Structures are given as structure tokens and as C-alpha cells.
Coordinates of C-alpha atoms and ligand atoms in Angstrom, one line a residue:
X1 CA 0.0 0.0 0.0
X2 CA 1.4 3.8 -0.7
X3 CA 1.9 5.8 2.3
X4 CA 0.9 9.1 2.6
X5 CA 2.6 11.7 5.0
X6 CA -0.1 14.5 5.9
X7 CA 1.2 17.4 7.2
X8 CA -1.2 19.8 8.9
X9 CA -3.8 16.7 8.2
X10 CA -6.1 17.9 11.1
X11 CA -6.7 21.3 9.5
X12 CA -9.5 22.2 7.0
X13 CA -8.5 21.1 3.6
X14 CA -5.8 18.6 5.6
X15 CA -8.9 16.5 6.9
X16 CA -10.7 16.7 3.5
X17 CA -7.9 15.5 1.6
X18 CA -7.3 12.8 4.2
X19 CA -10.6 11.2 3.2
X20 CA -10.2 11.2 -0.4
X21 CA -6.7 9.8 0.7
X22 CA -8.2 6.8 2.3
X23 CA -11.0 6.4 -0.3
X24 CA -8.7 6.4 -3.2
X25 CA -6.6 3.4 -1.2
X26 CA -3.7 5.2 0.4
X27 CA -2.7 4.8 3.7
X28 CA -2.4 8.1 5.4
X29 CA 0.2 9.1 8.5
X30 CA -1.4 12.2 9.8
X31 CA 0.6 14.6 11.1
X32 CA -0.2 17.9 13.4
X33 CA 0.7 19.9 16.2
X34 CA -3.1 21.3 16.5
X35 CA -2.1 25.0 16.9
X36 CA -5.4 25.5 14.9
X37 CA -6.9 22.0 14.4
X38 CA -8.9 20.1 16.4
X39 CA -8.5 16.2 17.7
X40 CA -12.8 16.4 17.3
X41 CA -12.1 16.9 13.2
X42 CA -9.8 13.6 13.3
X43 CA -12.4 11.0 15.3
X44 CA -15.3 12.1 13.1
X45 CA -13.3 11.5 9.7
X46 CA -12.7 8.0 11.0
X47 CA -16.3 7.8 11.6
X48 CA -16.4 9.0 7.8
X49 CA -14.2 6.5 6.5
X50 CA -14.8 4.0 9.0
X51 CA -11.0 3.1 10.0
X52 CA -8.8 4.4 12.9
X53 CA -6.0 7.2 11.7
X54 CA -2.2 7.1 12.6
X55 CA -2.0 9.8 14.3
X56 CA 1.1 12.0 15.3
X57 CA 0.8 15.2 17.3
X58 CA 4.2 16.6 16.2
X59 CA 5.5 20.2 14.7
X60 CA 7.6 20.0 11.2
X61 CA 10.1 22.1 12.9
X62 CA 11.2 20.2 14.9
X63 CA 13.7 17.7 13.1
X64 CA 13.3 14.7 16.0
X65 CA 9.1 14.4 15.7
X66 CA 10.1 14.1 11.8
X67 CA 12.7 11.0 12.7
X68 CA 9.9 9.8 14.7
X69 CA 7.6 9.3 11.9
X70 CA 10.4 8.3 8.8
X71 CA 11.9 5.9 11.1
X72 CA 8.3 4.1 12.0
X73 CA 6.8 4.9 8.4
X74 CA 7.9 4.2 4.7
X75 CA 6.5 7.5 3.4
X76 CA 5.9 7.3 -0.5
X77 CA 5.2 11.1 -0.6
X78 CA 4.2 13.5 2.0
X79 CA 1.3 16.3 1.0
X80 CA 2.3 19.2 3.1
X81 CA -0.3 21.4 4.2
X82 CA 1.0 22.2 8.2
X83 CA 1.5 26.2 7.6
X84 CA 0.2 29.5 9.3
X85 CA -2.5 31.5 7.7
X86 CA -3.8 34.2 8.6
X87 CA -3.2 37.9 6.8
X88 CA -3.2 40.0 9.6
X89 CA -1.3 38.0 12.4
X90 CA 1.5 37.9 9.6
X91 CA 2.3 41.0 9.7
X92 CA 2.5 41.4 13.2
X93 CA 3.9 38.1 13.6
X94 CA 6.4 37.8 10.5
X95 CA 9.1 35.6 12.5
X96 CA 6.5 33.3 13.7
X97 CA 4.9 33.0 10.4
X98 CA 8.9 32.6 8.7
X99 CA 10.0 29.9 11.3
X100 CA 6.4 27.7 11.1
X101 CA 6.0 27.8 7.3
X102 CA 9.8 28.3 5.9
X103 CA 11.8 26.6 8.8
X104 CA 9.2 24.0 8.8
X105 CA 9.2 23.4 5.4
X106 CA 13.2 23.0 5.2
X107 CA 13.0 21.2 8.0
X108 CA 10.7 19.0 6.9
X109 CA 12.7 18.5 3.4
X110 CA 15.8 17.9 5.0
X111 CA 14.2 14.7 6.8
X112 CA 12.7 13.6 3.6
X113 CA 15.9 13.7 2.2
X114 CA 17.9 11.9 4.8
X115 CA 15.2 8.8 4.3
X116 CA 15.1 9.0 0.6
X117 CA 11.5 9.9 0.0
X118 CA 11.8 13.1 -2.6
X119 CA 8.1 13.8 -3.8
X120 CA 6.2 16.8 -2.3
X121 CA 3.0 18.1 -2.9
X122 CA 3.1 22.3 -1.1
X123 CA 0.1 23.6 -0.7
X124 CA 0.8 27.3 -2.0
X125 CA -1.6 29.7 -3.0
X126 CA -3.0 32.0 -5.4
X127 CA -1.9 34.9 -3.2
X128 CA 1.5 34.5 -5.1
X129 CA 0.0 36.8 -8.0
X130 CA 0.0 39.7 -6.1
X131 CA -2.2 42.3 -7.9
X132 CA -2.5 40.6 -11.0
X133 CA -2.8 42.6 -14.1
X134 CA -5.1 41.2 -15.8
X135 CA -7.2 37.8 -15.2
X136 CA -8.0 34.7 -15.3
X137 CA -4.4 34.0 -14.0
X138 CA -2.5 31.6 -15.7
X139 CA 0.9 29.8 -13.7
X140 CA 3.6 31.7 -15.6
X141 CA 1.9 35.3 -14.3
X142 CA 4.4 37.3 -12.6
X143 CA 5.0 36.5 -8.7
X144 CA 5.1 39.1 -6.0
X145 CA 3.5 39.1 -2.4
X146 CA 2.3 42.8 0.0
X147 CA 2.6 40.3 3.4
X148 CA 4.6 37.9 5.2
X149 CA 2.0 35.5 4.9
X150 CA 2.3 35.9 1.1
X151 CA 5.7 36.2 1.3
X152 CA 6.5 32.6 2.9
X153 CA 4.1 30.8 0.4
X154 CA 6.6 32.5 -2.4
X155 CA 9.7 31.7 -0.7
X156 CA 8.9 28.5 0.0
X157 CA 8.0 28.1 -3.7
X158 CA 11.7 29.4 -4.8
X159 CA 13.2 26.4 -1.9
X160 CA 11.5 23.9 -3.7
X161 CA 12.5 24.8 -6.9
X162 CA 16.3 25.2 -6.1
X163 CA 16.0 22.0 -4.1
X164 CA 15.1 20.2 -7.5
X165 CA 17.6 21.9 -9.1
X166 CA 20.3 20.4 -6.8
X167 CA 18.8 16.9 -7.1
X168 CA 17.0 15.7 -9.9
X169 CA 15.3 12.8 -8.2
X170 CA 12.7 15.4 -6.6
X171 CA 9.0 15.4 -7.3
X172 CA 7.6 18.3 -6.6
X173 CA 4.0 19.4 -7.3
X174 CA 3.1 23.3 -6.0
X175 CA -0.5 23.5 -6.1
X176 CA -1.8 27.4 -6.0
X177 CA -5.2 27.1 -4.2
X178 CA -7.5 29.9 -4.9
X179 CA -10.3 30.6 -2.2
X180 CA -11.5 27.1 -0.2
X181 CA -14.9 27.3 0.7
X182 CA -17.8 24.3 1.6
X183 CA -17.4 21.6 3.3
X184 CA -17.9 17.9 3.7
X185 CA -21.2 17.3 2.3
X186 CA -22.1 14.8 5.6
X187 CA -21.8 18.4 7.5
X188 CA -19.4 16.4 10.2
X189 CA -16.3 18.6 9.1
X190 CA -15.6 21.8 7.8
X191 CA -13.7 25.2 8.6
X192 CA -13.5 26.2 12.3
X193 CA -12.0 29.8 12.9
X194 CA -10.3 30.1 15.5
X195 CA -11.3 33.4 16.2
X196 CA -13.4 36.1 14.3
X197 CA -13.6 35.1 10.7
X198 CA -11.1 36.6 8.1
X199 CA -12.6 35.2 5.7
X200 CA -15.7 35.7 4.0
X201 CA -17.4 32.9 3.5
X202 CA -16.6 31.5 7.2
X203 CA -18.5 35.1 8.2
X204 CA -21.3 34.7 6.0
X205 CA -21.9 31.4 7.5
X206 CA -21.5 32.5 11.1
X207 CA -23.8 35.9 10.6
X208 CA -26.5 33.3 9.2
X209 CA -26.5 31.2 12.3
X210 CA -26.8 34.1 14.7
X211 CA -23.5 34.2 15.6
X212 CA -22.5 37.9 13.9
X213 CA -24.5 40.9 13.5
X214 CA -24.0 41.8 10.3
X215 CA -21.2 40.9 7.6
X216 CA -19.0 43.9 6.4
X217 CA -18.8 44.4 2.8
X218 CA -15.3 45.8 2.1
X219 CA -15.7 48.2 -0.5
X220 CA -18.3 48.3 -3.3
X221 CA -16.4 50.8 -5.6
X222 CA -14.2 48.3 -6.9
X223 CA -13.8 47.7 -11.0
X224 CA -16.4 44.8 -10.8
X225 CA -19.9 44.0 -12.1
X226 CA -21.5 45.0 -9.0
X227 CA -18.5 47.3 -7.0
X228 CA -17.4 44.5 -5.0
X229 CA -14.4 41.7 -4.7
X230 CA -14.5 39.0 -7.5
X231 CA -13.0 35.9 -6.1
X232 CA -12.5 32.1 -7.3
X233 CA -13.8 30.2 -4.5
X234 CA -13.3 26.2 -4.6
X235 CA -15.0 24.0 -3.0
X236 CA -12.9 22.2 -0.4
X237 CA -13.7 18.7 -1.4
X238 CA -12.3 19.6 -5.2
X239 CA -9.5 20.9 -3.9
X240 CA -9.0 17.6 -1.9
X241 CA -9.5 15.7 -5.0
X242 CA -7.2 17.7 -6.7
X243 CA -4.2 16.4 -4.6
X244 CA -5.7 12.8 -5.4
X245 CA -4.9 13.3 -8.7
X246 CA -1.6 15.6 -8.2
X247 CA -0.5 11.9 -6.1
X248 CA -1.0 9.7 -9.4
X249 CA 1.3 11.5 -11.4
X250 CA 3.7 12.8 -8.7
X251 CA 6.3 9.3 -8.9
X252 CA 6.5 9.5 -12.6
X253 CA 7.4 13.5 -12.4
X254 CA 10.8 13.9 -11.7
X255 CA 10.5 17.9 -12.3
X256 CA 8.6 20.9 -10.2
X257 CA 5.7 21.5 -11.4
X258 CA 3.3 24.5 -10.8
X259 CA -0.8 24.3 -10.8
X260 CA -3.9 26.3 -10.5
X261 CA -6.4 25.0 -8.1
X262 CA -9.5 27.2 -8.8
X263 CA -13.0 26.8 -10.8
X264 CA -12.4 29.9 -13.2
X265 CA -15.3 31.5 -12.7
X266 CA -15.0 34.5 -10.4
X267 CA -18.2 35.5 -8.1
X268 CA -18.1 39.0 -6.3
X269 CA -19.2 39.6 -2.8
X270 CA -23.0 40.2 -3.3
X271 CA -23.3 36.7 -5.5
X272 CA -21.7 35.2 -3.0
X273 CA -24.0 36.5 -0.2
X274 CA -27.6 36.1 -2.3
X275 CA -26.6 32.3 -3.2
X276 CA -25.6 31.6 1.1
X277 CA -29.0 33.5 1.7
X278 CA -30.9 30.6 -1.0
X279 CA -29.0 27.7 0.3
X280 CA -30.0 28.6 4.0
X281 CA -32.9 30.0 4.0
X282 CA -31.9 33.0 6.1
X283 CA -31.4 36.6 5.5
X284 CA -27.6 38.1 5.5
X285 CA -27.9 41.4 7.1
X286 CA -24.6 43.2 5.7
X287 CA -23.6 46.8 5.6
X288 CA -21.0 48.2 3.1
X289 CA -17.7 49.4 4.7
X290 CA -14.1 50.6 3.5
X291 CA -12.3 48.5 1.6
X292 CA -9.4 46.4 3.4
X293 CA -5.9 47.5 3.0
X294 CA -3.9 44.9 0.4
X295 CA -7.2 43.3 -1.0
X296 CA -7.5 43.4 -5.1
X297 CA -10.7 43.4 -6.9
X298 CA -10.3 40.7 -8.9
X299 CA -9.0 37.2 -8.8
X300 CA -9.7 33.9 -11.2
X301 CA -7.7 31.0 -12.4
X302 CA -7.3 29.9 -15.3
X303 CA -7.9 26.1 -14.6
X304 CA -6.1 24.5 -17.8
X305 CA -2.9 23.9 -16.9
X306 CA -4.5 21.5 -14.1
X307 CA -7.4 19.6 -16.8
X308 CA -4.3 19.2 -19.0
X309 CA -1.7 17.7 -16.7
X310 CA -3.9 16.1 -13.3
X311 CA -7.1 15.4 -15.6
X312 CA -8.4 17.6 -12.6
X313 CA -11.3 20.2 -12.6
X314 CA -13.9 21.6 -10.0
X315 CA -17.0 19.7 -10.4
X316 CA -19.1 21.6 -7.5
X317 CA -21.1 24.4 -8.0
X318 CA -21.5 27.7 -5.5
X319 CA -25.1 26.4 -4.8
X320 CA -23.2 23.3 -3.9
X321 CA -20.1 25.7 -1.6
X322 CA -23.1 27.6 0.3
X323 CA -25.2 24.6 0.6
X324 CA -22.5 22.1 2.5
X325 CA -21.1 25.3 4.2
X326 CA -24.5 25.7 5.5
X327 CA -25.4 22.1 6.3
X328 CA -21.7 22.4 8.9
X329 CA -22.3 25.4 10.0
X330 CA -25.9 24.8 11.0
X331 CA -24.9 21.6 12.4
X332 CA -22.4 22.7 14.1
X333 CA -22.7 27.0 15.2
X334 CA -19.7 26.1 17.7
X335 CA -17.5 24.4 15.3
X336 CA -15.9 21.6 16.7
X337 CA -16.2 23.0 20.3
X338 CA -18.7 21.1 22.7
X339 CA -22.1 23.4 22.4
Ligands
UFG1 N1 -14.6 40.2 2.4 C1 -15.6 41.1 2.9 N2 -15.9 41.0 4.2 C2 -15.3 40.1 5.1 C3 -14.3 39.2 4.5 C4 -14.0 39.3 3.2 O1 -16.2 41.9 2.2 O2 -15.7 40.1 6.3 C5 -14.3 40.3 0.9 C6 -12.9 40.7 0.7 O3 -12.8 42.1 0.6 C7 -12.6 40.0 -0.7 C8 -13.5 38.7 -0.6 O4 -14.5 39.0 0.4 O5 -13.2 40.8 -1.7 C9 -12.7 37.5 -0.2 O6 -12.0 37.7 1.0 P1 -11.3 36.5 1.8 O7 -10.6 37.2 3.0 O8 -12.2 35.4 2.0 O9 -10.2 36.0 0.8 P2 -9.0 36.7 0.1 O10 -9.1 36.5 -1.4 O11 -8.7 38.1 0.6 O12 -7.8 35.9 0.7 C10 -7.7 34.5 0.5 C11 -7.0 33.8 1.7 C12 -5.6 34.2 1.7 C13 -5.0 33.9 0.3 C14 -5.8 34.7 -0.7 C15 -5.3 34.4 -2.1 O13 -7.6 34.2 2.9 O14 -4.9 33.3 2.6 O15 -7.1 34.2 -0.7 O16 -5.2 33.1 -2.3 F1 -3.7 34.4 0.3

């Protein structure tokens, strides 16, 4: 059987992928420190898959949890999604954000190296684009980044690529996600904020169960159909799929290679809000507010590249995103806390 090596595996599209993982017939060695994961998400994808999880609470900086796992594992590949990610907290926290995803990502490289397994999926994002100049965005755009956050997702992107360079025999796959959304459609799992929402979708869903006021629309002067942000959200469990099919090809690589992870249709703010408002039934009380420092107005893949190579594109709909972010949220206002 092909072992899997799931960093951040107890996060949001960590625990999504790790189903697929399992469906698909890989064995999967999760792997967190649950700085912003819960245990909860972990004993109710077993229930989902219906098999107990190797499970090891360990942090990808630190070199001796990582001997702990290549010395009781044959790892085949690892899919590395264990990484800090919020915006704001990186740029008041850009050494925290540098050691976690940069120093954990050499760190984590170096151990694959030392017990020969050289094929890496990075989950990277389409943050990398900066301020595009024109869209949908294809993989050769040029790169640039306004935060740490950003910042470490590029750099980490440039260590790969010079680690191939040095050694042929890596596989390398760096998969640009473009704005996650949904959840699993049993409504067992799905994103838990830690805190206040950054994220709009996460916000919607929390002002429709009571848990917000009112959701604040930032900015609706933007060069869009209707004023405000244009985004390419993805539903979570396409995204998971996507690294399915990144795994298939990954052995027969022997090259870095870089892929959108996005639907290619962008929806703004508003469309966004009126399709959460069908799928739930409720009303999303909103008012319009100043647009947030370093957001762009518009951001869409161009999903070829990822049809072409993966035989990979987003099947679900945003009826489909709202609809399972709804049936979680609902399900669950608290998240994975205890009510
Ligand atoms: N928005 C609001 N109100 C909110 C939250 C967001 O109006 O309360 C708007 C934003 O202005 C933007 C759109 O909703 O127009 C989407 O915002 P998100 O914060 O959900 O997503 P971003 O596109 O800003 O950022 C996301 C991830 C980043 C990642 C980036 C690019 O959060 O980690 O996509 O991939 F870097």
C-alpha cells in the first residue's frame, strides 16, 4: 500500500484531503501539532471513512518528531499542508509566520531527504499573484506578495524549486489554491475559525446562524460587475480531489511543477452573499464598509494547466459551496467545540 505523509492533516483542507486519501486506497500518516486544528475533526473523519487514523501530534520544525515518523513509516510522498495563515497576524507576527512555514518546510525536506522519500506536494496559494494585471491568472503570471503570509508561500515556492535543481530525483507538485470554501457534504467537518472570521465565506456562515450581527462588505467601488471583490472560491472537497490526482502523477514527475487549483469562474461579494442567503434559507444582514488594505478586486484561475496535466477540474457548483457550508455550520454553530 502507498503511504501518505499528511502534514497539517487535522486542518480544514488537511482532513478533507485525508478522506479522499483513504478512499482512493492510500494509507495516510497524519501529522499535526493542533495549533489551529482540532482532535474532534480527526475522530469524526474516522467515523467517515470508517477506519482508525495514525496519528502523530508533532511540529515540522522540529527535526526529532520528523525522525519519529520516517523511522516508523515508509513514506511514498508527503502532502504538506501544516503552515500558518492568517493575513493580519502575519504581519505582526512575521518571524513566527517565517520559522512555522519556511523553517518548517526546510525542515521538513531535510528529513525527507535523509530517508530518501523526494516527492512533495506544497500547498501554495494564489496569493503568489499579487495584484494581477489582468485575469483569469495563468501559472507563468508574474509573482510578488504585500505580506509575510504571502511572502512565505513564495519563498517556500523558490526552496523547492532550487532544491530540485540540486537533485534531480525530486518530485515536486506546488498547487496554488485559490479561495477554499464548503465543506464535507455529511456536515461532520468543515472550517472552524479560531477566532473572528477573516474570511468571507466562514462570516457569512457565522452571521446566518446568529453568531454575527452583520457581515461587512469591504468596498463596493471596486472595478467589478456589481462594486465589490470578484473571487475564485473552490469547494474544499475539489481541492482535496485535486491532490488525489496531483498523487497519481507525482512518482513519474521527476520535475517541479506548478498548478492552479481554482474553478475559473469568479463570483463578487453580493453573489456570494444572495446564493448563502438561498442555500440557508436566512437573510444576511450586511452593511457596506471601507475597503481592506492589500485586497484586489479581482481574482480567477485559469484552470487548464490542471485539466491538461492532473485530468483535474472543480466539479461543485457555488449552490453546492453555500449549501454544505451551511449544512456544517448549522450543524455545528460552535465548530468543533462542545455546544
Ligand atoms: N470580504 C468582505 N468581508 C469580510 C471578509 C472578506 O467583504 O468580512 C471580501 C474581501 O474584501 C474579498 C472577498 O471577500 O473581496 C474574499 O476575501 P477573503 O478574506 O475570504 O479571501 P482573500 O481573497 O482576501 O484571501 C484568501 C485567503 C488568503 C490567500 C488569498 C489568495 O484568505 O490566505 O485568498 O489566495 F492568500
Amino acid at each position: 500500500m502507498t503511504t501518505i505523509l499528511v502534514t497539517g492533516g487535522a486542518g480544514y483542507i488537511g482532513s478533507h484531503t485525508t478522506i479522499l486519501l483513504i478512499e482512493a486506497g492510500y494509507e495516510v500518516i497524519l501529522f499535526d501539532n493542533f495549533s489551529n486544528a482540532s482532535k474532534e475533526s480527526i475522530k469524526r473523519v474516522e467515523k467517515i471513512v470508517e477506519q482508525n487514523i495514525t496519528l502523530i501530534d508533532g511540529n515540522v520544525c522540529s527535526s526529532e518528531d520528523l525522525d519519529t515518523v520516517f523511522t516508523h513509516h515508509s513514506i511514498d510522498a508527503v502532502i504538506h499542508f501544516a503552515g500558518l495563515k492568517a493575513v493580519g497576524e502575519s504581519v505582526e507576527k512575521p518571524l513566527k509566520y517565517y520559522e512555522n512555514n519556511i523553517s518548517g518546510t526546510i525542515t521538513l525536506c531535510k528529513s525527507m531527504a535523509k530517508y530518501g522519500c523526494k516527492s512533495i506536494i506544497f500547498s501554495s496559494s494564489a496569493t503568489v499573484y499579487g495584484d494581477p494585471h489582468t485575469t483569469p491568472i495563468l501559472e507563468d503570471f508574474p509573482l510578488s506578495a504585500t505580506n509575510p503570509y504571502g511572502r512565505s508561500k513564495l519563498f517556500v515556492e523558490e526552496i523547492l524549486r532550487d532544491t530540485y535543481m540540486a537533485d534531480n530525483d525530486w518530485n515536486i507538485i506546488l498547487l496554488r489554491y485559490f479561495n477554499p470554501v464548503g465543506a464535507h457534504p455529511s456536515g461532520t467537518i468543515g472550517e472552524d475559525p479560531n477566532d473572528v472570521p477573516n474570511n468571507l465565506m466562514p462570516f457569512i456562515a457565522q452571521t446566518a446562524v446568529g453568531k454575527r450581527a452583520f457581515l461587512s462588505i469591504f468596498g463596493n467601488d471596486y472595478n467589478t460587475k456589481d462594486g465589490t471583490g470578484v473571487r475564485d472560491y473552490i469547494h474544499v472537497m475539489d481541492l482535496a480531489e485535486g491532490h488525489v490526482k496531483a498523487l497519481n502523477i507525482i512518482h513519474s514527475l521527476n520535475q517541479v511543477i506548478t498548478i492552479n487549483l481554482g474553478t475559473g469562474t469568479g463570483y463578487s461579494v453580493l453573489d456570494m452573499v444572495k446564493s448563502f442567503e438561498k442555500a440557508s434559507g436566512r437573510t444576511i444582514s450586511y452593511k457596506i464598509a471601507p475597503r481592506r488594505t492589500g485586497d484586489i478586486a479581482s481574482c480567477f484561475a485559469d484552470p487548464h494547466y490542471a485539466k491538461e496535466i492532473l485530468n483535474w477540474e472543480a466539479k461543485y457548483d457555488i449552490d453546492a459551496m453555500c449549501e454544505d457550508t451551511w449544512r456544517w455550520q448549522s450543524n455545528n454553530p460552535n465548530g468543533y467545540k462542545a455546544l
